[in-house]
Short mmCIF file of C-alpha atoms in Angstrom, two decimals:
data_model
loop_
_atom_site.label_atom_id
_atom_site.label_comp_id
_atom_site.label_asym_id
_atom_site.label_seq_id
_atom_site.Cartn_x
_atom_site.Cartn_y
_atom_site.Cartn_z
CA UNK A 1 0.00 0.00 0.00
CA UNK A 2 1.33 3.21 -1.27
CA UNK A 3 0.38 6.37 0.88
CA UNK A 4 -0.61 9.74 -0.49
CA UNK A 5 2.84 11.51 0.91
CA UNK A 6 5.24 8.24 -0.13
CA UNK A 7 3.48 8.39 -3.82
CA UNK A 8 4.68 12.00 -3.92
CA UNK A 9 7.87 11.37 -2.64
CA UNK A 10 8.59 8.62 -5.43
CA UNK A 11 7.08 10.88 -8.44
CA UNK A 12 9.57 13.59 -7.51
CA UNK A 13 12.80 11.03 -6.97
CA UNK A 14 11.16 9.55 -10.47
CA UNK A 15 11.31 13.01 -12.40
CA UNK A 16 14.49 14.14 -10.75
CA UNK A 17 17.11 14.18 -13.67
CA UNK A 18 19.70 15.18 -11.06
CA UNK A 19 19.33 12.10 -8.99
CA UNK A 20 21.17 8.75 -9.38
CA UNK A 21 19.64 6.05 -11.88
CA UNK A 22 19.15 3.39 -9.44
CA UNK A 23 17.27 5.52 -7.19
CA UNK A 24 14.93 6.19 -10.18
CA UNK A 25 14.53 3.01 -11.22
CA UNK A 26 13.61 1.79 -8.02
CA UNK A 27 11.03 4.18 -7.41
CA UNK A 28 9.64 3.99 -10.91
CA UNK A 29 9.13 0.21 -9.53
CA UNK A 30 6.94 0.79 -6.14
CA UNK A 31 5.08 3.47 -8.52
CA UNK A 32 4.70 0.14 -10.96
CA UNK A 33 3.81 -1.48 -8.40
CA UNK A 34 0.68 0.03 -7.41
CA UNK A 35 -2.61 -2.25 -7.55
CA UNK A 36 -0.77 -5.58 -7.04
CA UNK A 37 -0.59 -6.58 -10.76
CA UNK A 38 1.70 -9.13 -12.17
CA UNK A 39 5.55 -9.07 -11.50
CA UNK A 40 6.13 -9.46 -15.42
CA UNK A 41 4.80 -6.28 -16.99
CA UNK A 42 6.35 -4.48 -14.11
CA UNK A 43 9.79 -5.69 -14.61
CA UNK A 44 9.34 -5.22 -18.71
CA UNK A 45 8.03 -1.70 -18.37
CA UNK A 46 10.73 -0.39 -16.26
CA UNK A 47 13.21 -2.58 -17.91
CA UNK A 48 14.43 -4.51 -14.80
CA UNK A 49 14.20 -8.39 -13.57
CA UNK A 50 11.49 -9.81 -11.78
CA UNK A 51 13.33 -10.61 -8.86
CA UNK A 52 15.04 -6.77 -9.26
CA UNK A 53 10.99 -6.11 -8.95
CA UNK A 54 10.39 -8.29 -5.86
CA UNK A 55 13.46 -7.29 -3.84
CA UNK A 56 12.23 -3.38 -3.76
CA UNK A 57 8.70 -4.12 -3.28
CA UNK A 58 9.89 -6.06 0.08
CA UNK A 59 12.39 -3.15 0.68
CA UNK A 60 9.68 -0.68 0.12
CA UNK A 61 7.19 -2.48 2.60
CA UNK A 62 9.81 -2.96 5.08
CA UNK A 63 11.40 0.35 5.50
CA UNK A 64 9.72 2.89 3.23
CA UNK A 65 10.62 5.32 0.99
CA UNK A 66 13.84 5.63 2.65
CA UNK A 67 15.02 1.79 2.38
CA UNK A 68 15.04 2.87 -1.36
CA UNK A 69 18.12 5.47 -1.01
CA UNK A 70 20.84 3.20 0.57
CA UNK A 71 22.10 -0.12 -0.36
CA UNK A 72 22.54 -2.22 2.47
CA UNK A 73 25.45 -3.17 3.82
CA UNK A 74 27.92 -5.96 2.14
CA UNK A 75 29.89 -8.40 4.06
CA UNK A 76 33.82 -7.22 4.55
CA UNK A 77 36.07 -8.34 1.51
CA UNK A 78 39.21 -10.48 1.55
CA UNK A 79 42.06 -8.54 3.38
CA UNK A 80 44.73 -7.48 1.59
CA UNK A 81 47.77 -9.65 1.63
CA UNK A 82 49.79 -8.97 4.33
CA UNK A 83 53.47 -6.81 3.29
CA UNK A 84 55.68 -9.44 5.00
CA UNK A 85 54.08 -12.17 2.69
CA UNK A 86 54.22 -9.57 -1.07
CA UNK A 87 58.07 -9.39 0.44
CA UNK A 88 58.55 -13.03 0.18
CA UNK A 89 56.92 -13.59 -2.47
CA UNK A 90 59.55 -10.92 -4.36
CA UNK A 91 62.21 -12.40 -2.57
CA UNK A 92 61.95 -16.05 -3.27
CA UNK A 93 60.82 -15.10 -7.19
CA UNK A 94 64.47 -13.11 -7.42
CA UNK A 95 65.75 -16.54 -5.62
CA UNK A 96 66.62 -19.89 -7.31
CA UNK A 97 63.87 -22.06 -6.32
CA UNK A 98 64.50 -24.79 -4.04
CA UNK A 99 63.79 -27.83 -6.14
CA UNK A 100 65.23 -29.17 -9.28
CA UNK A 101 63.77 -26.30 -11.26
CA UNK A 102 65.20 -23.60 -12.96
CA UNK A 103 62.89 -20.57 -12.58
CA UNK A 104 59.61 -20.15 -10.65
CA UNK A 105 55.83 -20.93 -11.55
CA UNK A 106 52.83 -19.57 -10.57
CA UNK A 107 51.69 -22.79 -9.09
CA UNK A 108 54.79 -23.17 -7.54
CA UNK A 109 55.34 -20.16 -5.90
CA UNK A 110 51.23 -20.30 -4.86
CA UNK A 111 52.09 -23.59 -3.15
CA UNK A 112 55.64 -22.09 -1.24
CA UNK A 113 53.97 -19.05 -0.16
CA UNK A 114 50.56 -20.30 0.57
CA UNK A 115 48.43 -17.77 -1.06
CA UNK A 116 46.58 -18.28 -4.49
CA UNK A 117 47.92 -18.02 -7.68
CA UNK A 118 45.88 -15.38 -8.89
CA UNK A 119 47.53 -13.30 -5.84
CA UNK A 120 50.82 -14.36 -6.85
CA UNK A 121 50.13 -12.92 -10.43
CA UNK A 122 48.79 -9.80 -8.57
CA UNK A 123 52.41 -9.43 -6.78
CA UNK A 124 54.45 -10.12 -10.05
CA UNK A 125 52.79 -7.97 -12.47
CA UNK A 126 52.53 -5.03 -9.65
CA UNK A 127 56.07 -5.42 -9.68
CA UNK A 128 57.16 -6.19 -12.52
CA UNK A 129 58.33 -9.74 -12.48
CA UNK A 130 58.77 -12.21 -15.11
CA UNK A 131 59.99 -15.90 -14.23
CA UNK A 132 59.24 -17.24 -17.34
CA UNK A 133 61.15 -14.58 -19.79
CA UNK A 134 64.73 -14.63 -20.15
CA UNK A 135 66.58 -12.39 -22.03
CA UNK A 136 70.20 -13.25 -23.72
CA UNK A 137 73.21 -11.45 -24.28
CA UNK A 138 77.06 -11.28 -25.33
CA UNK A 139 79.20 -9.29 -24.32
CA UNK A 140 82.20 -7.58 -26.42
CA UNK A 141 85.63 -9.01 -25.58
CA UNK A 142 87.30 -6.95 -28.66
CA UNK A 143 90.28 -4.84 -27.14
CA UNK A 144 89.28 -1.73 -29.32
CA UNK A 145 85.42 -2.17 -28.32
CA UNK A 146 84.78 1.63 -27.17
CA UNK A 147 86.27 2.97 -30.46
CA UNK A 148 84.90 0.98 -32.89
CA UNK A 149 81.70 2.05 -31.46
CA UNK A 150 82.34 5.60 -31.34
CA UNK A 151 83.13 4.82 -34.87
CA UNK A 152 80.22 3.61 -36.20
CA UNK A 153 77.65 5.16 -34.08
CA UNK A 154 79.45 8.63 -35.02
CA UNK A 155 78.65 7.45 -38.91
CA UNK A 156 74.86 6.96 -38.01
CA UNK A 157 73.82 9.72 -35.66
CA UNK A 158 76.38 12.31 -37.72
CA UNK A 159 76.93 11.22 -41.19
CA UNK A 160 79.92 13.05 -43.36
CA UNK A 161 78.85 15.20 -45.74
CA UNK A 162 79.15 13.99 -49.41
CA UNK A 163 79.20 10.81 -48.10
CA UNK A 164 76.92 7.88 -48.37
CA UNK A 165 77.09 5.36 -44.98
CA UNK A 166 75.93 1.70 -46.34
CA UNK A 167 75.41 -1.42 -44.05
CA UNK A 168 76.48 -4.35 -45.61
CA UNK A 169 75.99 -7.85 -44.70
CA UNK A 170 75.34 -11.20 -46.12
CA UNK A 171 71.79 -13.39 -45.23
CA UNK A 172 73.62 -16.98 -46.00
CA UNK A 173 72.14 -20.34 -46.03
CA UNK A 174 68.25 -18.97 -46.98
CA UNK A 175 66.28 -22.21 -47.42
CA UNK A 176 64.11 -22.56 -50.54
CA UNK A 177 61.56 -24.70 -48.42
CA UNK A 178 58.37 -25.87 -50.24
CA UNK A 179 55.43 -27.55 -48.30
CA UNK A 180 54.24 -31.02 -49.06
CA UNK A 181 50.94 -30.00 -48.85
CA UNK A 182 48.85 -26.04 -49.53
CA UNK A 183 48.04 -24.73 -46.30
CA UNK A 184 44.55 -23.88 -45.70
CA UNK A 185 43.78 -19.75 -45.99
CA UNK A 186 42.71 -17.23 -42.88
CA UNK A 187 39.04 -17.47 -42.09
CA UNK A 188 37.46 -16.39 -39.55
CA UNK A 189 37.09 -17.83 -36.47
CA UNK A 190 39.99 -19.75 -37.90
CA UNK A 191 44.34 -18.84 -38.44
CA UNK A 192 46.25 -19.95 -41.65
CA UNK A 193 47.88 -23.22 -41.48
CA UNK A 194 50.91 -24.25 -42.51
CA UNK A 195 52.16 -28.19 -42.72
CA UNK A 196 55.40 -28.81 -40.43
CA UNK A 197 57.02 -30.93 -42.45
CA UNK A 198 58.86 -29.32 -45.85
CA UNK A 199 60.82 -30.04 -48.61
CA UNK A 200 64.25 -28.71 -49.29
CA UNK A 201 65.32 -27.31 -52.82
CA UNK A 202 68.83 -25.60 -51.95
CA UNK A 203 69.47 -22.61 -50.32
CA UNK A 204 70.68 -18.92 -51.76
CA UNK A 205 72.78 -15.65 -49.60
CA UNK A 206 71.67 -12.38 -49.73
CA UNK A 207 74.31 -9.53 -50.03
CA UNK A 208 72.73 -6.40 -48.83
CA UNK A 209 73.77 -2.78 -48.37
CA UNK A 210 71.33 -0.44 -46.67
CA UNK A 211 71.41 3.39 -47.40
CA UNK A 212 71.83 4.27 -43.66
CA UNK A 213 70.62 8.07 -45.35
CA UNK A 214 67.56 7.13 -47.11
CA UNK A 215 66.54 3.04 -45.81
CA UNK A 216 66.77 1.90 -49.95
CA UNK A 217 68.57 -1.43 -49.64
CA UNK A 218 71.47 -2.80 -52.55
CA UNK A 219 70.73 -6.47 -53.25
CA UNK A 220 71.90 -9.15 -55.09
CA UNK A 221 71.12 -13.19 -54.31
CA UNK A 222 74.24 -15.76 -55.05
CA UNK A 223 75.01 -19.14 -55.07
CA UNK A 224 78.19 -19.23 -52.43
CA UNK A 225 79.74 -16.71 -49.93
CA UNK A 226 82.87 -15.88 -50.37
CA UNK A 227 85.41 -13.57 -51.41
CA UNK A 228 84.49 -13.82 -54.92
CA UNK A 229 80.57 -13.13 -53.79
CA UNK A 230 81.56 -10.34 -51.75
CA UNK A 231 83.51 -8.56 -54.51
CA UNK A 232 81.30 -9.01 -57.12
CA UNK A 233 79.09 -7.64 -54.67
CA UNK A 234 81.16 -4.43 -54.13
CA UNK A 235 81.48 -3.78 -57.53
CA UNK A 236 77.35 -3.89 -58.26
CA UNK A 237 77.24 -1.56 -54.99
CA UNK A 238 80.20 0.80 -57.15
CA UNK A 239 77.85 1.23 -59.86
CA UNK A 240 74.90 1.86 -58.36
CA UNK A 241 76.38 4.80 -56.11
CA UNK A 242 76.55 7.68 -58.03
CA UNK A 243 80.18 8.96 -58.75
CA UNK A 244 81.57 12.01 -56.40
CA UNK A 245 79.98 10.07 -53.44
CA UNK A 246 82.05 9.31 -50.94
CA UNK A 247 81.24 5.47 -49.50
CA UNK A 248 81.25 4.75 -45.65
CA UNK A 249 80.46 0.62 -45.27
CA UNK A 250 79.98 -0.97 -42.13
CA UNK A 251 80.88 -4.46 -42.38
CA UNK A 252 80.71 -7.12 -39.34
CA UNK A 253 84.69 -9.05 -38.75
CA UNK A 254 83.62 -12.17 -41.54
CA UNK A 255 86.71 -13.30 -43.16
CA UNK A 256 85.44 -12.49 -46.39
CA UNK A 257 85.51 -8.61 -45.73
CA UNK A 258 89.18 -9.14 -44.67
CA UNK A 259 90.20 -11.25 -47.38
CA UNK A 260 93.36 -10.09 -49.04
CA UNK A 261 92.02 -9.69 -52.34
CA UNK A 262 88.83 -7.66 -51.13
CA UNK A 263 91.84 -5.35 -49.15
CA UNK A 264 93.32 -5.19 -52.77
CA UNK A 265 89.92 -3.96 -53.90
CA UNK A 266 89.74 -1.76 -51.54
CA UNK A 267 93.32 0.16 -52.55
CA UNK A 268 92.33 0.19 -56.04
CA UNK A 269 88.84 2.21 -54.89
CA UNK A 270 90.24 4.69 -53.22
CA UNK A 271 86.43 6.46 -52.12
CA UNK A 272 85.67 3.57 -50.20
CA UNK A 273 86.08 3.25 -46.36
CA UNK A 274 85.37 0.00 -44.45
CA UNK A 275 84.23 0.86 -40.27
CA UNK A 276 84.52 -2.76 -38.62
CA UNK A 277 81.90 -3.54 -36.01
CA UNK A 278 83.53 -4.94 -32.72
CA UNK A 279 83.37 -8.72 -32.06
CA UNK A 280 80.72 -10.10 -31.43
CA UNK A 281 78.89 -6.56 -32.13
CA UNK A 282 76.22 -7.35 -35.03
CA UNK A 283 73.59 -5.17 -33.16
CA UNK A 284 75.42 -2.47 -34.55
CA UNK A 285 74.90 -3.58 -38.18
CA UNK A 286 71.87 -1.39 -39.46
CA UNK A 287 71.54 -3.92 -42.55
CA UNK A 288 70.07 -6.61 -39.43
CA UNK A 289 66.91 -5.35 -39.08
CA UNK A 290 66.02 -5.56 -42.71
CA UNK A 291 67.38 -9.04 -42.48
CA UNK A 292 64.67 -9.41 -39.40
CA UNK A 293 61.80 -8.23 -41.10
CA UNK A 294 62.38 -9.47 -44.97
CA UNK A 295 62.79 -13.07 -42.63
CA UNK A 296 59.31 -12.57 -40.81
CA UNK A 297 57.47 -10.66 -43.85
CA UNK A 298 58.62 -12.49 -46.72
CA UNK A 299 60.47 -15.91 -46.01
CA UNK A 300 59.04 -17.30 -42.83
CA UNK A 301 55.83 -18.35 -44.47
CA UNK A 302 56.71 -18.51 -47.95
CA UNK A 303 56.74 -21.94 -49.93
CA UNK A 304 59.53 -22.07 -52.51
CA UNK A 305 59.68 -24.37 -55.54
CA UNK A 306 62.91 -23.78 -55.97
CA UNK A 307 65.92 -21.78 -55.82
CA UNK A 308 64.91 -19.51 -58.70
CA UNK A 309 61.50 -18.90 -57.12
CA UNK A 310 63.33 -18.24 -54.21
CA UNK A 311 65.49 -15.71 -55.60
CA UNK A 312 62.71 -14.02 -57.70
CA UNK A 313 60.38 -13.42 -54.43
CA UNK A 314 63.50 -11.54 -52.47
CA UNK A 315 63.66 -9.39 -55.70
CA UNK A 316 60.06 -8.40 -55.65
CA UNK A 317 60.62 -8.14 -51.85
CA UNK A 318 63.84 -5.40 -52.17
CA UNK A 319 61.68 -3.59 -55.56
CA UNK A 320 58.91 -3.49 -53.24
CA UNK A 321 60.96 -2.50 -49.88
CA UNK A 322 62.50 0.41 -52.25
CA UNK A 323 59.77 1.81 -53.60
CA UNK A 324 58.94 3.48 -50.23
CA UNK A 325 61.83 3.49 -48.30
CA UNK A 326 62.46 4.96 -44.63
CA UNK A 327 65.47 6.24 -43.49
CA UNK A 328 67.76 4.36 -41.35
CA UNK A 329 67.33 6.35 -37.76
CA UNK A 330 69.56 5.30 -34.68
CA UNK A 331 68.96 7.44 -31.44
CA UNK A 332 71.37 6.08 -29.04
CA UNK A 333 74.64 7.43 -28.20
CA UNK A 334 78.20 5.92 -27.85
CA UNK A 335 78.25 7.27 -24.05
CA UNK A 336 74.58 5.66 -22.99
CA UNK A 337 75.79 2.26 -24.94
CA UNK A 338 78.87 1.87 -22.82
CA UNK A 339 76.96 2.99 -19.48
CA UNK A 340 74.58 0.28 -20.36
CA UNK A 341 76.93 -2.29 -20.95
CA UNK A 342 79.11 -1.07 -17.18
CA UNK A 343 76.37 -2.53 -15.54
CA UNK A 344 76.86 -6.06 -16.97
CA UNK A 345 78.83 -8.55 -15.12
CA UNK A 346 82.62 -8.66 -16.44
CA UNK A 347 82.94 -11.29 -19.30
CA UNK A 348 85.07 -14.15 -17.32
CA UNK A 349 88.71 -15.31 -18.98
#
């Protein structure tokens, strides 16, 4: 039974645009309500449930118009996990564990510190922990490390004027795989598939130079690497540079690029200057991320009939890539690189 003074009470809450939504909707119910009808049409006229519909007719008959306003009180939550515990749990992740494992789990570190694993995920991703990941590295033994880096970093971030700075590199050993059976196309719902098993038809190298200046890459695909290769190499790179151009090539410590007959080819080009990367220093080679993405773009998924076909799609692939090229930009400096590497440990003897 809805009184003269509650039935005003609920009309103004129900026209009040300033007034939260579930307070109108639950007095648009009790006003519903009125002359006991079904629960149905009540609930489908104000767009509720039916048992939304019967819990505020018993609030409304049980405290009024003002058991309407306030939601009633809900049981306390899980505490939060106590600091001592989030300490171990940090502690024993940056630990070895203490069976014949190599890293922590989730499961396993649930189990040692006896909370659940959705709290342990809680605690690693607040702090930034990753077990599972590992990330590898190699450090530079090469006695003139710190100036061949100044060296070729200097050639990036400042390049000489009238110059052109090339990466060069070789690709070796690219597999001309075909599948023994065509994979089945994206759908969706569905990925591509791809059989696991393949069927080798030789392989090729890639001898690349990347314009450092403007991202257009040099490239030619031959049978062997070598000396031969590489010089036959140089020379297409000679022609296709226009004359008056200074060349600045970074090259990686490969025998071939120290061979003495590519030295001899070297004196008898007098514009060309080869900057040596340190050992084990191919991050510094500009030419490997092409090599990364022509490998994940163009070859990882490709299906080769043979060597030919092969060579033909890495053609399209470097016409294609130099049709829109991007220039080559590196942003770190020789001083932050060798900070970075200071806090390494010290390679061992």
């Amino acid at each position: 039974m809805v009184s003269a003074s509650d039935r005003k009470r609920l009309e103004a809450i129900a026209s009040d645009r300033n007034r939260q939504h579930k307070h109108v909707e639950r007095a648009r119910v009790i006003l519903a309500s009125v002359g006991d009808g079904p629960v149905q049409p009540i609930a489908a006229g104000v767009g509720v449930s039916r048992p939304m519909v019967w819990r505020w007719q018993q609030r409304f008959a049980e405290e009024g118009v003002d058991g309407l306003l306030r939601d009633k009180t809900r049981k306390p939550g899980k505490p939060p996990i106590a600091a001592e515990t989030v300490a171990r749990v940090i502690a024993l992740t940056c630990a070895d564990p203490a069976q014949e494992t190599t890293h922590w789990t989730g499961r396993a570190m649930a189990q040692a510190a006896g909370i659940s694993l959705r709290s342990v995920q809680r605690i690693w991703k607040a702090h930034q922990l990753q077990p599972h990941r590992i990330r590898t590295f190699k450090r530079s033994r090469d006695p003139r490390f710190a100036e061949k880096l100044a060296d070729v970093v200097g050639l990036y971030v400042d390049p000489p004027t009238q110059a052109v700075v090339l990466s060069i590199d070789e690709k070796s050993q690219i597999q001309a795989l075909d599948r023994t059976q065509p994979g089945l196309p994206l759908k969706p719902g569905r990925c591509g598939t791809m059989t696991h098993d393949y069927k080798r038809h030789g392989t090729t190298t890639l001898f690349a130079a990347l314009n450092v200046l403007d991202g257009s890459v040099i490239g030619r695909c031959m049978q062997r690497h070598r000396h031969e290769e590489f010089i036959r190499f140089l020379n297409a790179v000679e022609r296709d540079v226009p004359p008056g151009k200074l060349i600045e090539a970074v090259v990686d410590n490969c025998a071939t690029h120290k061979h003495p007959k590519v030295r001899a080819w070297l004196a008898r080009h007098p514009r060309w200057t080869f900057h040596f990367t340190p050992t084990s220093g191919s991050w510094l080679k500009a030419v490997e991320t092409f090599f990364s993405v022509l490998t994940r773009k163009r070859l990882r998924r490709g299906s080769f009939q043979s060597i030919v076909d092969l060579q033909a799609a890495i053609k399209r692939y470097l016409a294609d890539h130099n049709a829109n090229p991007r220039p080559f930009v590196w942003t770190a400096s020789a001083a932050s690189i060798l900070a970075k590497l200071d806090r390494l440990p010290e390679p061992s003897v």
